[in-house]
XYZ file of C-alpha atoms in Angstrom:
361
model
C 45.605 12.052 20.378
C 44.738 15.841 21.383
C 41.058 15.048 20.073
C 41.008 11.883 22.343
C 42.074 13.744 25.410
C 39.545 16.479 24.738
C 36.874 13.421 24.365
C 37.907 12.093 27.620
C 37.831 15.671 29.381
C 34.776 17.196 27.885
C 32.429 14.307 27.546
C 33.689 12.254 30.443
C 33.655 8.968 28.435
C 36.900 6.789 28.702
C 38.952 6.502 25.518
C 40.490 3.193 24.837
C 43.944 3.457 23.242
C 43.309 0.344 20.838
C 40.254 -1.277 19.264
C 38.879 -4.036 21.741
C 39.272 -6.485 18.965
C 39.681 -6.288 15.085
C 38.175 -8.334 12.286
C 40.276 -8.850 9.356
C 38.904 -10.176 5.930
C 41.699 -12.427 4.286
C 39.625 -12.971 1.151
C 36.597 -11.251 -0.366
C 35.692 -14.391 -2.332
C 32.992 -16.815 -1.203
C 32.047 -20.145 -2.836
C 28.396 -19.882 -1.288
C 25.716 -17.347 -2.103
C 23.826 -17.318 1.145
C 20.588 -15.724 0.537
C 20.874 -13.404 3.714
C 24.443 -12.211 3.031
C 24.596 -8.584 1.933
C 27.991 -9.379 0.399
C 27.395 -12.164 -1.761
C 23.836 -13.015 -2.154
C 22.156 -12.716 -5.578
C 19.312 -10.531 -3.842
C 20.225 -6.779 -3.842
C 19.883 -5.616 -0.343
C 20.914 -2.085 -1.005
C 20.688 -0.499 -4.512
C 24.073 -0.202 -6.057
C 25.916 -1.836 -3.260
C 27.489 -4.847 -5.375
C 28.474 -2.310 -8.020
C 30.257 -0.111 -5.332
C 32.151 -3.082 -4.278
C 33.073 -3.887 -7.756
C 34.362 -0.317 -8.550
C 36.337 -0.298 -5.348
C 38.210 -3.478 -6.260
C 36.725 -5.841 -3.761
C 35.457 -8.789 -5.564
C 38.793 -10.539 -6.423
C 40.623 -9.008 -3.521
C 42.995 -11.060 -1.440
C 44.835 -9.671 1.417
C 48.690 -9.858 0.916
C 50.517 -11.604 3.477
C 53.237 -8.871 3.965
C 50.472 -6.405 4.654
C 48.818 -8.529 6.909
C 51.900 -9.307 8.971
C 52.571 -5.521 9.122
C 48.953 -4.953 10.068
C 49.047 -7.648 13.013
C 52.477 -5.879 14.000
C 50.992 -2.306 14.173
C 47.865 -3.619 16.281
C 50.035 -5.816 18.658
C 52.027 -2.484 19.177
C 49.143 -0.582 20.289
C 47.483 -3.295 22.565
C 45.146 -5.162 20.311
C 44.716 -8.740 21.829
C 41.958 -10.123 19.687
C 42.156 -10.924 15.917
C 38.975 -12.079 14.058
C 39.586 -13.569 10.430
C 36.106 -13.134 9.153
C 35.273 -10.084 6.714
C 33.544 -10.507 3.481
C 34.427 -13.723 2.390
C 35.454 -17.421 3.133
C 38.728 -17.045 4.509
C 39.976 -20.568 3.868
C 39.999 -19.675 0.445
C 43.032 -17.646 1.220
C 46.146 -19.751 0.412
C 48.151 -18.305 3.191
C 45.324 -18.667 5.933
C 47.050 -20.914 8.190
C 50.334 -18.866 8.060
C 48.204 -15.840 8.910
C 46.548 -17.853 11.871
C 50.146 -18.961 12.996
C 51.441 -15.382 12.876
C 48.758 -14.166 15.070
C 49.267 -16.832 17.389
C 53.123 -16.076 17.255
C 52.457 -12.716 18.691
C 50.448 -14.306 21.846
C 47.026 -12.818 20.454
C 43.904 -14.528 20.638
C 42.393 -15.686 17.298
C 39.343 -16.859 15.933
C 38.009 -17.514 12.370
C 34.547 -17.524 10.733
C 33.778 -20.201 7.801
C 31.006 -21.686 5.955
C 33.073 -24.784 6.776
C 32.770 -26.224 2.995
C 36.480 -25.793 2.458
C 37.722 -27.664 5.568
C 38.602 -31.295 5.561
C 40.065 -33.533 8.229
C 43.486 -32.634 7.526
C 42.992 -28.969 8.016
C 40.906 -29.537 10.931
C 43.799 -31.141 12.691
C 46.360 -28.343 11.838
C 43.743 -25.837 13.432
C 44.046 -28.027 16.458
C 47.883 -28.444 16.308
C 48.471 -24.378 15.794
C 45.957 -23.578 18.542
C 43.466 -21.465 17.034
C 41.176 -20.399 19.671
C 37.410 -20.383 18.303
C 36.307 -21.763 14.915
C 32.856 -20.103 13.845
C 31.023 -22.235 11.778
C 27.733 -20.652 9.882
C 25.611 -23.485 9.342
C 22.142 -22.109 9.252
C 20.324 -25.332 8.708
C 19.806 -28.909 10.152
C 19.077 -30.762 6.887
C 20.950 -31.078 3.340
C 17.957 -29.560 1.629
C 17.506 -26.454 3.868
C 21.132 -26.150 3.784
C 21.247 -26.049 -0.097
C 18.383 -23.518 -0.347
C 19.497 -21.333 2.239
C 23.287 -20.989 1.079
C 22.339 -20.824 -2.503
C 24.462 -23.799 -3.599
C 21.689 -26.093 -4.822
C 24.127 -28.947 -3.526
C 22.826 -31.035 -0.869
C 26.104 -32.914 -0.519
C 27.811 -29.920 1.077
C 25.900 -30.352 4.584
C 26.877 -33.923 5.038
C 30.494 -33.268 4.205
C 30.517 -30.089 6.429
C 28.979 -31.873 9.378
C 31.375 -34.870 8.994
C 34.567 -32.520 8.943
C 33.277 -30.483 11.916
C 32.694 -34.001 13.790
C 36.267 -34.484 13.532
C 37.403 -31.479 15.389
C 36.163 -33.141 18.824
C 38.177 -36.384 17.899
C 41.225 -34.485 17.048
C 41.120 -32.200 20.117
C 40.967 -35.434 22.327
C 43.666 -37.080 20.443
C 46.003 -34.210 20.992
C 44.802 -33.201 24.283
C 43.658 -29.763 23.210
C 40.914 -27.536 24.521
C 40.818 -25.289 21.552
C 39.422 -24.201 19.084
C 36.228 -23.966 20.829
C 33.367 -24.625 18.281
C 30.739 -21.739 17.970
C 28.047 -22.674 15.621
C 26.014 -19.824 14.219
C 22.369 -19.806 12.534
C 20.742 -16.970 10.842
C 17.088 -17.242 11.176
C 15.162 -16.740 7.930
C 11.834 -17.962 6.249
C 13.705 -20.991 4.824
C 15.078 -22.398 7.999
C 13.041 -21.433 10.924
C 11.220 -24.646 11.279
C 14.504 -26.495 12.253
C 15.774 -24.309 15.284
C 15.192 -27.356 17.596
C 17.233 -29.634 15.199
C 19.752 -26.898 15.015
C 20.149 -27.118 18.927
C 20.692 -30.991 18.720
C 23.145 -30.925 15.974
C 25.223 -28.455 17.860
C 25.178 -30.790 20.705
C 26.300 -33.756 18.333
C 29.051 -31.644 17.105
C 30.236 -30.922 20.453
C 29.792 -27.067 20.038
C 30.162 -24.692 23.088
C 27.493 -22.465 21.742
C 24.679 -22.597 19.436
C 23.663 -19.092 18.569
C 20.886 -17.544 16.309
C 20.591 -14.245 14.578
C 17.444 -12.620 13.558
C 16.690 -11.535 9.943
C 12.975 -9.999 10.203
C 13.498 -6.490 8.634
C 15.559 -4.863 5.678
C 14.017 -1.448 5.303
C 12.766 -0.611 1.729
C 13.438 -4.144 0.420
C 10.659 -6.163 1.987
C 9.272 -7.168 -1.380
C 12.533 -8.346 -2.746
C 13.393 -10.212 0.437
C 9.735 -11.878 0.958
C 11.454 -15.365 0.642
C 13.719 -14.757 3.649
C 11.959 -12.336 5.867
C 9.593 -13.872 8.418
C 6.048 -13.065 8.530
C 3.946 -11.857 11.518
C 2.677 -15.420 11.606
C 6.296 -16.849 11.071
C 7.354 -15.034 13.989
C 4.857 -16.229 16.159
C 5.301 -19.748 15.460
C 9.034 -19.010 15.867
C 8.568 -18.063 19.420
C 7.108 -21.267 20.388
C 9.727 -23.228 18.530
C 12.348 -21.282 20.259
C 10.940 -22.026 23.732
C 11.117 -25.935 22.859
C 14.747 -25.326 21.436
C 15.528 -23.629 24.864
C 14.445 -26.499 26.832
C 16.193 -28.749 24.643
C 19.636 -26.493 24.994
C 19.264 -26.540 28.684
C 18.646 -30.577 28.579
C 21.975 -30.800 26.550
C 23.853 -28.241 28.687
C 24.474 -26.136 25.408
C 25.133 -22.262 25.643
C 22.875 -20.318 23.455
C 21.168 -16.600 23.126
C 17.551 -17.851 22.633
C 16.319 -15.672 25.344
C 17.717 -12.622 23.685
C 15.981 -13.563 20.220
C 12.597 -14.172 22.056
C 13.109 -10.645 23.612
C 13.620 -9.236 20.222
C 10.595 -11.133 18.816
C 8.378 -9.857 21.485
C 9.406 -6.313 21.721
C 9.969 -5.908 17.952
C 13.491 -4.577 19.083
C 14.979 -5.905 15.471
C 13.389 -2.661 14.132
C 15.841 -0.183 15.700
C 19.265 -0.373 16.305
C 20.685 0.490 19.738
C 24.399 1.818 19.841
C 26.261 -0.346 22.615
C 29.892 0.335 23.802
C 31.132 -3.067 22.305
C 30.525 -1.747 18.802
C 32.336 1.352 19.402
C 35.573 -0.314 20.189
C 35.789 -3.081 17.389
C 37.019 -2.069 13.770
C 36.831 -4.107 10.513
C 39.643 -4.242 7.822
C 38.681 -5.841 4.350
C 40.691 -7.595 1.991
C 41.205 -4.626 -0.259
C 42.653 -2.828 2.781
C 39.569 -0.386 3.593
C 39.034 0.315 7.231
C 35.543 0.527 8.739
C 34.018 0.853 12.115
C 32.464 -2.114 13.228
C 28.863 -2.537 11.680
C 28.856 0.823 9.996
C 29.150 1.518 6.333
C 31.398 4.573 7.035
C 34.851 3.740 5.312
C 37.688 5.722 7.428
C 40.765 4.926 5.345
C 42.581 2.156 3.570
C 45.815 0.661 4.963
C 47.599 0.579 1.598
C 47.297 4.464 1.478
C 48.402 5.118 5.108
C 51.607 4.337 6.862
C 49.757 2.056 9.303
C 46.572 0.917 10.633
C 47.148 3.004 13.636
C 47.246 6.329 11.565
C 43.549 5.598 10.638
C 42.316 4.474 14.055
C 43.816 7.702 15.564
C 42.596 10.078 12.785
C 40.347 12.951 13.942
C 37.580 11.474 11.797
C 37.413 8.166 13.345
C 37.971 9.691 16.946
C 35.128 11.983 16.709
C 33.129 9.028 15.000
C 33.537 7.204 17.962
C 32.861 9.976 20.448
C 29.337 10.454 18.550
C 28.703 6.728 19.332
C 29.898 7.047 22.918
C 27.215 9.904 23.540
C 24.634 7.658 21.768
C 25.355 4.714 23.774
C 25.248 6.802 27.068
C 21.792 8.250 26.267
C 20.601 4.693 24.916
C 19.658 6.226 21.413
C 18.851 4.243 18.724
C 20.367 4.141 14.964
C 17.657 3.800 12.424
C 19.645 4.974 9.141
C 21.378 1.611 8.562
C 20.784 0.583 5.015
C 20.197 -2.823 5.432
C 19.619 -5.925 7.961
C 19.196 -4.224 11.353
C 20.805 -6.903 13.626
C 22.704 -6.108 16.572
C 25.929 -7.901 16.971
C 27.436 -6.428 20.119
C 26.171 -9.805 22.275
C 27.901 -12.001 19.754
C 31.232 -10.311 20.050
C 30.856 -10.382 23.944
C 30.015 -14.146 23.880
C 33.156 -14.891 21.579
C 35.305 -12.481 23.769
C 34.445 -14.519 27.007
C 35.224 -17.865 25.449
C 38.640 -16.718 24.629
C 39.485 -15.816 28.431
C 40.050 -19.468 29.364
């Protein structure tokens, strides 16, 4: 805490006593092999990455329920009020996922979960409505069965129709039970395989009664361009995508569907995806993976492991972590960019802000 006080007095930057939001990965396993996913893609985004994950015991890790509850208690005690169940794998593969959501909600905390939607069924959708999950993030990344199968690496076109049918039932159960939540947030990572479908993605979002259809860019991966040629957009693709996004924006406006197309267009026009500008929302979010490792959001710098410390707070208030946040604060204040990130340089600060605002209903 002394370091934190010095941070405030010397550098004139406010020190938040708790993370703004914490992402917790209930399970590292995933039944999809999305081409753009650094965790589970068959492509090697960073040399040795998967080997290091295996070495640290990630591949079969499930977060224990008792450790999860203890971590939630710690986070609640220091003032955290937003929990994201979404880091590293498919959370609905965890056998206790509904118990985890219920425990977060029992503390009066906001909770959202990110899923590929493939493990959901109508019974699970209804239960999510009943336990008052705040936001359901579905990573769809396609508007047709063939593209979905290709992008998600499954080779199975039946997944798409099943996911769409189950997500459609969300609106029906919300009306049946008189519920406003969970808010539906559909996310699409734009790649060479699916960029022609952006307009159809908007229409599909409206059909599913989504609050937002958001897009993320995947244009650049430093040092791995030749390996990722099937998913990285060429200059010609990016030019065509701009026109498609303009049409999709008009469609979204007509359908009154929230989106981030303007930000994606700005990134396309300015080539902003080639650098990564530090922003304050990134400084005050933290990730805990299924094996207990704790990381600053969006940075591959391991700060500790909750199984080896007395609590999550011990890691968050450690001198190395405070100094790391202090460095990011200085970079944010001077609008510095970070160009050393080893794989996809996507800025997700805006996504975090959008989701947090939905939870202030």
